[in-house]
Short mmCIF file of C-alpha atoms and ligand atoms in Angstrom, two decimals:
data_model
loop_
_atom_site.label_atom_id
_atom_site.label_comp_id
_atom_site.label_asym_id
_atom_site.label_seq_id
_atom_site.Cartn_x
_atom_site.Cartn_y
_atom_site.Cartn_z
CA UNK N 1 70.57 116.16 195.42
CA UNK N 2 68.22 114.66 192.80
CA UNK N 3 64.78 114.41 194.18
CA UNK N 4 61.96 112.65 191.97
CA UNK N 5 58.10 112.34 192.52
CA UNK N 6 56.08 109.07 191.56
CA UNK N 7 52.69 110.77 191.38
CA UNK N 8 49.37 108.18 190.82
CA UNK N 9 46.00 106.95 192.32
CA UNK N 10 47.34 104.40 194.45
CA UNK N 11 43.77 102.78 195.42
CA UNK N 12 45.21 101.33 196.89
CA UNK N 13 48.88 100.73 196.22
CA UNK N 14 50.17 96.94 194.82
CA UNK N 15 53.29 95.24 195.16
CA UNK N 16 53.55 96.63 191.66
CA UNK N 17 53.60 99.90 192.80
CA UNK N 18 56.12 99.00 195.64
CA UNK N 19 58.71 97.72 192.91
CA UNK N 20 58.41 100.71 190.94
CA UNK N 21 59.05 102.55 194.62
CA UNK N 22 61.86 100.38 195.04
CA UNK N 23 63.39 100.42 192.02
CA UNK N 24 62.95 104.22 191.65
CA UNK N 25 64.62 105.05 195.13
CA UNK N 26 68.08 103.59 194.28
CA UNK N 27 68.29 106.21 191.13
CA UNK N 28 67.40 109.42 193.34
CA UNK N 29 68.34 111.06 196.64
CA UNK N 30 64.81 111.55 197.60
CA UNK N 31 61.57 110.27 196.81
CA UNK N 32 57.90 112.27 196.82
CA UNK N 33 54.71 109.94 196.44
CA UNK N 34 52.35 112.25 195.66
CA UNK N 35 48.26 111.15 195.98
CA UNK N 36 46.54 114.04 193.60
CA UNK N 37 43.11 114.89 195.01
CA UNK N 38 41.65 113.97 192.37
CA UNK N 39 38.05 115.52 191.70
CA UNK N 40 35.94 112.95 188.69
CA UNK N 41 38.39 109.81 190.27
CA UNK N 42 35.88 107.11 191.60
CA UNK N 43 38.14 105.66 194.50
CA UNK N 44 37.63 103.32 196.54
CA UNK N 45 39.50 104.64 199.43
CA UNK N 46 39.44 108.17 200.41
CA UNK N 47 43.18 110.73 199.41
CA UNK N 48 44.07 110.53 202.88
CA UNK N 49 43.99 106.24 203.34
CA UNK N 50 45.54 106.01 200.25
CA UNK N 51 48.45 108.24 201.56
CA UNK N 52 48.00 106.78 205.39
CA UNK N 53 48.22 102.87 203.41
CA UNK N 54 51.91 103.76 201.59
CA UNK N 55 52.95 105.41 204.36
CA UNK N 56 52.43 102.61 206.61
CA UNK N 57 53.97 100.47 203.87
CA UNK N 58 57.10 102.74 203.51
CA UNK N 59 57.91 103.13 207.33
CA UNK N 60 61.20 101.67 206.71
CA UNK N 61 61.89 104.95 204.03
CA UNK N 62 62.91 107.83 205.42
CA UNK N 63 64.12 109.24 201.90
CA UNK N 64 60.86 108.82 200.80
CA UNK N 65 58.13 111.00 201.95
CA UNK N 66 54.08 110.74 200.97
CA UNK N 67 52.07 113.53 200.30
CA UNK N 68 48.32 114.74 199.10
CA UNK N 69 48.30 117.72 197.20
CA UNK N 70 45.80 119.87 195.12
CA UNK N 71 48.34 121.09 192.68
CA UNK N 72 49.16 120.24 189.12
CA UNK N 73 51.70 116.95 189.53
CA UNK N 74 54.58 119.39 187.33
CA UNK N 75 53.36 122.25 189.63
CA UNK N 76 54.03 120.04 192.58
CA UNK N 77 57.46 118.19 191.45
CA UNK N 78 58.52 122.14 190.60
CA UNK N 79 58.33 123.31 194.15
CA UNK N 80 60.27 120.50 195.53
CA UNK N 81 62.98 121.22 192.91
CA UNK N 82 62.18 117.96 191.42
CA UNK N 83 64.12 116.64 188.48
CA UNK N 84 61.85 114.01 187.34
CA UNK N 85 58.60 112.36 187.76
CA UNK N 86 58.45 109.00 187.53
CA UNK N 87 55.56 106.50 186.29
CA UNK N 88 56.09 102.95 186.01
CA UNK N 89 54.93 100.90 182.65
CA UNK N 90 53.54 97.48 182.11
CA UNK N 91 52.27 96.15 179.16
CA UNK N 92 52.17 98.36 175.64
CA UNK N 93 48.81 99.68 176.68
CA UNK N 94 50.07 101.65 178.97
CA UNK N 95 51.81 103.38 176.79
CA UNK N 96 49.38 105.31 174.64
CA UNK N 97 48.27 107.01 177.97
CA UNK N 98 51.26 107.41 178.83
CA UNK N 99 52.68 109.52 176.45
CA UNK N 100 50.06 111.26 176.23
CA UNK N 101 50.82 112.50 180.41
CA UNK N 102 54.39 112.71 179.42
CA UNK N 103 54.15 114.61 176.45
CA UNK N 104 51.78 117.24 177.97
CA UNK N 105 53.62 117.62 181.15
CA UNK N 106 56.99 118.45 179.29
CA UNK N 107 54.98 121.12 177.25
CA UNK N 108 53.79 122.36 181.08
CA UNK N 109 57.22 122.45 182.47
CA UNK N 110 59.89 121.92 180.24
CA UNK N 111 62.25 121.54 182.85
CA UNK N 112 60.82 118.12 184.18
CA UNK N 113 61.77 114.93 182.97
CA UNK N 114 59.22 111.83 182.76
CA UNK N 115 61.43 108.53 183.35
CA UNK N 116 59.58 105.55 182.71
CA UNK N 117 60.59 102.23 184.89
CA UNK N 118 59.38 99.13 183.26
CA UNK N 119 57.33 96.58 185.56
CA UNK N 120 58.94 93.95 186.44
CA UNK N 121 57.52 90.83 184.96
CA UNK N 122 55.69 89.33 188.16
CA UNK N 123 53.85 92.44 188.42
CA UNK N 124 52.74 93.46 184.38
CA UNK N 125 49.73 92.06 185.06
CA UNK N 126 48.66 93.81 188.21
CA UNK N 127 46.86 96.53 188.57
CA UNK N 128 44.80 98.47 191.58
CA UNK N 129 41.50 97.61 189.98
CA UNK N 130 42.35 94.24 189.34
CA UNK N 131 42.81 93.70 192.90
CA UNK N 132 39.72 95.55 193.91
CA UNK N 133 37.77 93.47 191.83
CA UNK N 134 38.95 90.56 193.47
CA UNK N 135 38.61 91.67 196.56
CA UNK N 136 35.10 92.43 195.90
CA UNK N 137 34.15 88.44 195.31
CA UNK N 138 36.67 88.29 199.03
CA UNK N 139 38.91 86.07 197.58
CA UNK N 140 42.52 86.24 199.25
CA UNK N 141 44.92 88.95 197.72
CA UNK N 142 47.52 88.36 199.88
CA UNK N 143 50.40 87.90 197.17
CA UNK N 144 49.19 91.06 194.98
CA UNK N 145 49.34 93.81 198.11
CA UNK N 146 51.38 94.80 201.50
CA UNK N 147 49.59 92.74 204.72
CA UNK N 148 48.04 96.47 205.99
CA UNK N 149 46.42 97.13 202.63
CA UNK N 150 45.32 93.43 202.33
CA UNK N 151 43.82 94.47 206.04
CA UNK N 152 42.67 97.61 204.71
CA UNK N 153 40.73 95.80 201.65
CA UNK N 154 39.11 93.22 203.92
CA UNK N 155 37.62 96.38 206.38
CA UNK N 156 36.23 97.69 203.21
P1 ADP P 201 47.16 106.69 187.73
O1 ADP P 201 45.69 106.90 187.89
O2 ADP P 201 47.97 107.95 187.89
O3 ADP P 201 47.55 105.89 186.51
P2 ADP P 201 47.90 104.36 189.31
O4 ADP P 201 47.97 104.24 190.78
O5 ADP P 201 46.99 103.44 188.58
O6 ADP P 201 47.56 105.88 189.04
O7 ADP P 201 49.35 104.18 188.70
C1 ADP P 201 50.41 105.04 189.00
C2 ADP P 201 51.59 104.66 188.13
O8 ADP P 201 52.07 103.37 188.50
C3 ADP P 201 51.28 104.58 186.63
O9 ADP P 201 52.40 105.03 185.90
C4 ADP P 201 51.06 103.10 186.41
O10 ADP P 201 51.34 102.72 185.08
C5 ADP P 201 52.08 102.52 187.37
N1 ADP P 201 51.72 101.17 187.79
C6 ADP P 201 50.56 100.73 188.30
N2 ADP P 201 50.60 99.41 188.56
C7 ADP P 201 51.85 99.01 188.18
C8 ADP P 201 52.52 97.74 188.15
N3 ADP P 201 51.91 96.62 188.53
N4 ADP P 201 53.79 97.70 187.70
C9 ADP P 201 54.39 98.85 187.28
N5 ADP P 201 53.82 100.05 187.24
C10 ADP P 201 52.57 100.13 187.70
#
């Protein structure tokens, strides 16, 4: 059974996201989304709508389970016998960062692959804070997120 972990912010999570999700859940057995509770992380919405948001997006998953944690994201995918973490790139400025994540992480656990899943094109552009922002000056954001996060942005 090859289980991965998609760790990230996810304030709140894009269509972007949900193609990396996707894409990500045909190449393993089972999924973890993992929300860090991240202390320093200016969010907009609090660790446990983030998680509530994807999980109400990923009802139809049941491979795919969501999940806060406190721990270290190689400390987490370790004690779900994770093979891999997975963290989706768009355009080469991504990359730097990255790498940088990758490269440390591997010299944390050894044992854990980063696989990278490139964007697809109608999403390379789109990013959390991108739709924030618009969603700030309440224009529509209908085709960037889920309906319940587009809800979810509106409440806010
Ligand atoms: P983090 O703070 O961990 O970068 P994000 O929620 O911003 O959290 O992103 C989580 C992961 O999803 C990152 O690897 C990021 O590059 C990727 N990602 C974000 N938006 C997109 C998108 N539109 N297409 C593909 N990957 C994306």
């Amino acid at each position: 059974m090859k289980i991965g972990v998609y760790p990230g912010t996810f304030d709140p999570i894009t269509n972007g996201h949900l193609d990396i999700i996707k894409r990500a859940y045909q190449l393993f057995d089972k999924l973890y989304i993992v929300v860090p509770q991240n202390i320093g992380k200016n969010a907009l919405f609090t660790t446990e709508e983030r998680v509530n948001l994807i999980k109400a997006v990923l009802v139809d998953y049941p491979d795919i389970e969501v999940i806060a944690t406190d721990k270290l994201t190689v400390e987490f995918a370790k004690s779900v016998n994770a093979v891999a973490m997975i963290r989706g790139l768009r355009i080469v400025s991504d990359f730097d960062y990255e790498l940088q994540l990758a490269t440390i992480n591997k010299k944390l656990d050894s044992t854990i692959e980063t696989v990278f899943i490139m964007s697809s094109h109608e999403y390379s552009f789109l990013s959390s804070s991108s739709v924030k922002e618009i969603a700030k000056f309440k224009r529509d954001v209908s085709i960037f997120v889920p309906e319940v996060v587009n809800e979810a942005l509106k409440e806010k």
